[in-house]
């Protein structure tokens, strides 16, 4: 299997320029599937905290970069929707949030908000012993009591340590949601109507917006949030700290290798 990733074929969620170089770093196996962005791209191309893979590796060796409370050890580790990035030495914290056009953006948050992360329930099944296993959008699994009341489409805020559920947001009409994919990615509004579609087609969701026209999208593309998951200043749009993504070459003259 090739270690290279052509820029022209990367997922739309990757915040990089497609035509500045031929290749970029390839995401390692991990959470978020193909939509996950390699940590190196975040450190180098988005935040500018490293000029090369070598510098990124050095920073990770200091255990100063945390993803969801755990020190990151691999610069190719995928970073995705609603992950929490903490830079210990800089005392900086970010939440990965959907940006315009579906690109992942970073929203600056306070340190006390970095102790937990949001996850959308994408699967629910019973396991031996009478408990229920929930699968979140990033692949994380939780085992909860059968009478917990969590349903598919709901969102949970899970503590980084101990996997304790600290908040539960139901997927229902009136819920505050953000679109994470599709034409309306990055937009925020309230669920006005959930249109159940017969057969195997996905349900449609009508979302209303204060001062906006609202939008319609498929159920898979919306995630329930609350006002704490928008920007700290109360605006609906996250603070996008992505840059023009002009990559710096590594020492050997290649893009990432």
Coordinates of C-alpha atoms in Angstrom, one line a residue:
X1 CA 0.0 0.0 0.0
X2 CA 1.4 3.4 -1.0
X3 CA 2.5 5.8 1.7
X4 CA 1.7 8.8 -0.6
X5 CA -1.6 10.8 -0.9
X6 CA -2.2 13.0 -4.0
X7 CA -3.5 16.4 -3.0
X8 CA -6.1 16.4 -5.8
X9 CA -7.8 13.3 -4.4
X10 CA -7.9 14.2 -0.7
X11 CA -11.4 14.4 0.9
X12 CA -13.1 17.8 0.8
X13 CA -12.8 18.1 4.6
X14 CA -9.0 18.4 4.4
X15 CA -8.0 22.1 4.8
X16 CA -5.2 22.1 2.2
X17 CA -4.5 23.6 -1.2
X18 CA -4.8 21.0 -3.9
X19 CA -2.5 22.5 -6.6
X20 CA 0.6 23.8 -4.7
X21 CA 2.2 20.4 -4.6
X22 CA 1.6 16.9 -6.0
X23 CA 1.6 14.9 -2.8
X24 CA 0.7 15.4 0.9
X25 CA 0.9 13.2 4.0
X26 CA -1.4 10.2 4.1
X27 CA -3.6 9.7 7.2
X28 CA -2.8 6.6 9.3
X29 CA -5.4 4.1 10.4
X30 CA -7.5 5.5 13.2
X31 CA -10.8 7.3 14.1
X32 CA -13.0 9.2 11.6
X33 CA -12.2 7.0 8.7
X34 CA -11.3 8.7 5.4
X35 CA -12.6 12.0 6.6
X36 CA -9.9 12.3 9.3
X37 CA -7.1 14.8 8.7
X38 CA -3.5 13.8 9.5
X39 CA -2.3 15.7 12.6
X40 CA 0.7 16.9 10.6
X41 CA -1.5 18.9 8.4
X42 CA -3.1 20.6 11.4
X43 CA 0.3 21.4 13.0
X44 CA 2.1 22.5 9.9
X45 CA -0.4 23.8 7.2
X46 CA -3.2 25.1 9.4
X47 CA -1.7 26.4 12.6
X48 CA 1.9 26.8 11.5
X49 CA 3.3 25.3 14.7
X50 CA 5.8 23.2 12.7
X51 CA 7.6 23.7 9.4
X52 CA 8.3 20.1 8.7
X53 CA 7.5 16.5 9.7
X54 CA 10.7 16.4 11.8
X55 CA 9.6 19.4 13.9
X56 CA 6.1 17.9 14.3
X57 CA 7.6 14.6 15.6
X58 CA 9.8 16.6 18.1
X59 CA 6.8 18.4 19.5
X60 CA 4.9 15.1 19.8
X61 CA 7.8 13.5 21.6
X62 CA 7.4 16.2 24.4
X63 CA 3.8 15.0 25.1
X64 CA 2.7 18.6 24.7
X65 CA 0.0 17.9 22.0
X66 CA -3.1 16.2 23.3
X67 CA -6.0 14.8 21.3
X68 CA -9.1 14.3 23.5
X69 CA -6.9 14.3 26.6
X70 CA -4.4 11.8 25.4
X71 CA -0.8 12.7 24.2
X72 CA -0.5 12.3 20.5
X73 CA 2.4 10.0 19.4
X74 CA 1.9 9.8 15.6
X75 CA 1.9 12.8 13.3
X76 CA -0.3 10.9 10.8
X77 CA -3.0 10.2 13.4
X78 CA -6.3 11.3 12.0
X79 CA -8.0 14.3 13.5
X80 CA -11.7 14.8 12.8
X81 CA -15.1 16.3 13.7
X82 CA -15.4 17.5 17.3
X83 CA -12.0 16.3 18.5
X84 CA -10.4 18.4 21.1
X85 CA -6.8 19.6 20.5
X86 CA -4.8 20.8 23.5
X87 CA -1.4 22.5 23.3
X88 CA -0.1 22.2 26.8
X89 CA 2.9 24.5 26.6
X90 CA 1.0 27.2 24.8
X91 CA -2.1 26.9 27.0
X92 CA -4.3 26.7 23.8
X93 CA -7.3 24.6 23.2
X94 CA -9.3 24.0 20.0
X95 CA -12.4 22.1 19.0
X96 CA -12.6 20.7 15.4
X97 CA -15.7 22.1 13.9
X98 CA -17.3 22.0 10.4
X99 CA -16.3 25.0 8.4
X100 CA -17.6 26.5 5.2
X101 CA -17.7 24.1 2.3
X102 CA -17.2 21.1 4.6
X103 CA -13.6 21.8 5.4
X104 CA -12.6 21.2 9.0
X105 CA -11.9 24.3 11.0
X106 CA -10.7 25.0 14.5
X107 CA -12.7 26.9 17.2
X108 CA -10.8 28.2 20.1
X109 CA -12.2 27.1 23.5
X110 CA -11.4 27.6 27.2
X111 CA -9.4 25.0 29.0
X112 CA -12.3 23.7 31.1
X113 CA -14.2 22.8 27.9
X114 CA -11.3 20.6 26.7
X115 CA -12.0 17.9 29.2
X116 CA -14.8 16.3 27.1
X117 CA -15.9 15.9 23.5
X118 CA -19.1 15.6 21.6
X119 CA -20.1 12.5 19.8
X120 CA -23.1 11.6 17.6
X121 CA -24.7 8.2 18.2
X122 CA -24.6 6.3 14.8
X123 CA -25.4 2.8 16.1
X124 CA -27.0 1.2 19.0
X125 CA -27.0 -2.5 19.8
X126 CA -27.5 -4.9 22.8
X127 CA -24.5 -6.8 24.1
X128 CA -24.4 -9.8 26.4
X129 CA -25.3 -9.0 30.0
X130 CA -28.3 -6.8 29.1
X131 CA -26.3 -3.6 28.5
X132 CA -26.4 -1.5 25.3
X133 CA -23.4 -0.6 23.2
X134 CA -23.3 2.8 21.5
X135 CA -21.1 3.6 18.6
X136 CA -20.2 7.3 18.0
X137 CA -19.4 9.0 14.8
X138 CA -15.7 8.7 15.3
X139 CA -15.8 5.0 16.0
X140 CA -15.7 5.2 19.8
X141 CA -17.9 2.8 21.6
X142 CA -19.6 3.1 25.0
X143 CA -21.4 0.5 27.1
X144 CA -24.5 2.0 28.9
X145 CA -27.4 0.7 30.8
X146 CA -30.4 -0.5 28.8
X147 CA -32.6 2.2 30.3
X148 CA -30.2 5.1 29.6
X149 CA -32.6 6.6 27.1
X150 CA -30.0 7.3 24.4
X151 CA -31.2 6.9 20.9
X152 CA -29.6 6.9 17.4
X153 CA -29.0 10.5 16.2
X154 CA -28.7 11.9 19.8
X155 CA -25.4 13.5 20.8
X156 CA -23.4 12.8 23.9
X157 CA -20.7 14.8 25.6
X158 CA -18.2 12.3 26.9
X159 CA -15.4 12.9 29.4
X160 CA -11.9 12.3 28.2
X161 CA -11.1 10.4 31.3
X162 CA -13.4 7.5 32.3
X163 CA -15.8 7.9 29.4
X164 CA -18.5 9.3 31.6
X165 CA -21.4 10.9 29.8
X166 CA -21.7 14.4 31.1
X167 CA -24.4 15.8 28.7
X168 CA -27.1 14.3 26.4
X169 CA -28.7 16.2 23.6
X170 CA -31.7 14.6 22.0
X171 CA -32.3 14.5 18.3
X172 CA -35.7 15.9 17.9
X173 CA -37.7 18.8 16.5
X174 CA -36.5 22.1 18.1
X175 CA -32.9 20.8 18.7
X176 CA -30.0 23.0 17.7
X177 CA -27.9 21.3 15.0
X178 CA -25.0 21.9 12.7
X179 CA -24.6 20.4 9.3
X180 CA -21.3 18.6 9.0
X181 CA -21.4 17.5 5.3
X182 CA -23.1 18.4 2.1
X183 CA -23.9 21.8 0.6
X184 CA -24.8 23.4 3.9
X185 CA -21.8 22.1 5.9
X186 CA -20.9 24.5 8.7
X187 CA -24.4 26.1 8.9
X188 CA -26.3 26.1 12.3
X189 CA -30.0 26.2 13.0
X190 CA -32.9 24.5 14.8
X191 CA -34.7 21.3 13.5
X192 CA -38.0 22.5 12.2
X193 CA -39.2 19.1 10.9
X194 CA -37.9 15.6 10.5
X195 CA -39.4 14.1 7.3
X196 CA -39.4 10.3 7.6
X197 CA -38.7 8.8 4.2
X198 CA -40.2 5.3 3.4
X199 CA -37.8 2.6 2.3
X200 CA -34.0 2.8 2.5
X201 CA -33.7 6.4 1.5
X202 CA -32.3 8.7 4.3
X203 CA -34.7 10.9 6.2
X204 CA -34.8 14.6 5.4
X205 CA -34.4 17.4 7.9
X206 CA -35.7 20.9 7.6
X207 CA -33.6 23.4 9.6
X208 CA -34.7 27.0 10.4
X209 CA -32.3 29.8 11.1
X210 CA -32.8 33.2 12.8
X211 CA -32.4 35.8 10.2
X212 CA -31.7 33.2 7.5
X213 CA -33.6 31.2 4.9
X214 CA -33.0 27.9 6.6
X215 CA -32.0 24.7 4.7
X216 CA -32.9 21.1 4.0
X217 CA -30.4 18.3 4.2
X218 CA -30.3 14.5 5.0
X219 CA -30.4 13.2 8.5
X220 CA -26.9 11.8 8.4
X221 CA -25.4 15.2 7.8
X222 CA -26.7 16.9 11.0
X223 CA -25.3 16.7 14.5
X224 CA -27.2 18.0 17.6
X225 CA -25.2 20.5 19.6
X226 CA -25.9 23.3 22.1
X227 CA -24.9 26.9 22.3
X228 CA -21.6 25.9 24.1
X229 CA -20.4 24.2 20.9
X230 CA -20.6 27.4 18.8
X231 CA -18.1 30.2 19.2
X232 CA -17.3 31.6 22.6
X233 CA -18.6 35.0 21.7
X234 CA -22.1 33.6 21.0
X235 CA -21.9 33.9 17.2
X236 CA -23.3 31.0 15.2
X237 CA -20.2 30.6 13.1
X238 CA -17.1 29.0 14.6
X239 CA -13.9 31.0 14.6
X240 CA -12.1 29.6 11.6
X241 CA -8.4 29.7 12.2
X242 CA -7.5 27.8 9.0
X243 CA -4.9 29.5 6.8
X244 CA -4.3 29.6 3.1
X245 CA -2.6 26.2 3.7
X246 CA 0.6 26.9 1.8
X247 CA 2.7 23.9 2.8
X248 CA 6.3 24.2 3.8
X249 CA 8.5 21.5 2.2
X250 CA 10.4 19.0 4.3
X251 CA 14.2 18.9 4.3
X252 CA 14.5 16.4 1.5
X253 CA 12.6 18.7 -1.0
X254 CA 9.5 16.5 -1.1
X255 CA 6.1 17.6 0.2
X256 CA 5.9 15.2 3.1
X257 CA 8.2 12.2 2.7

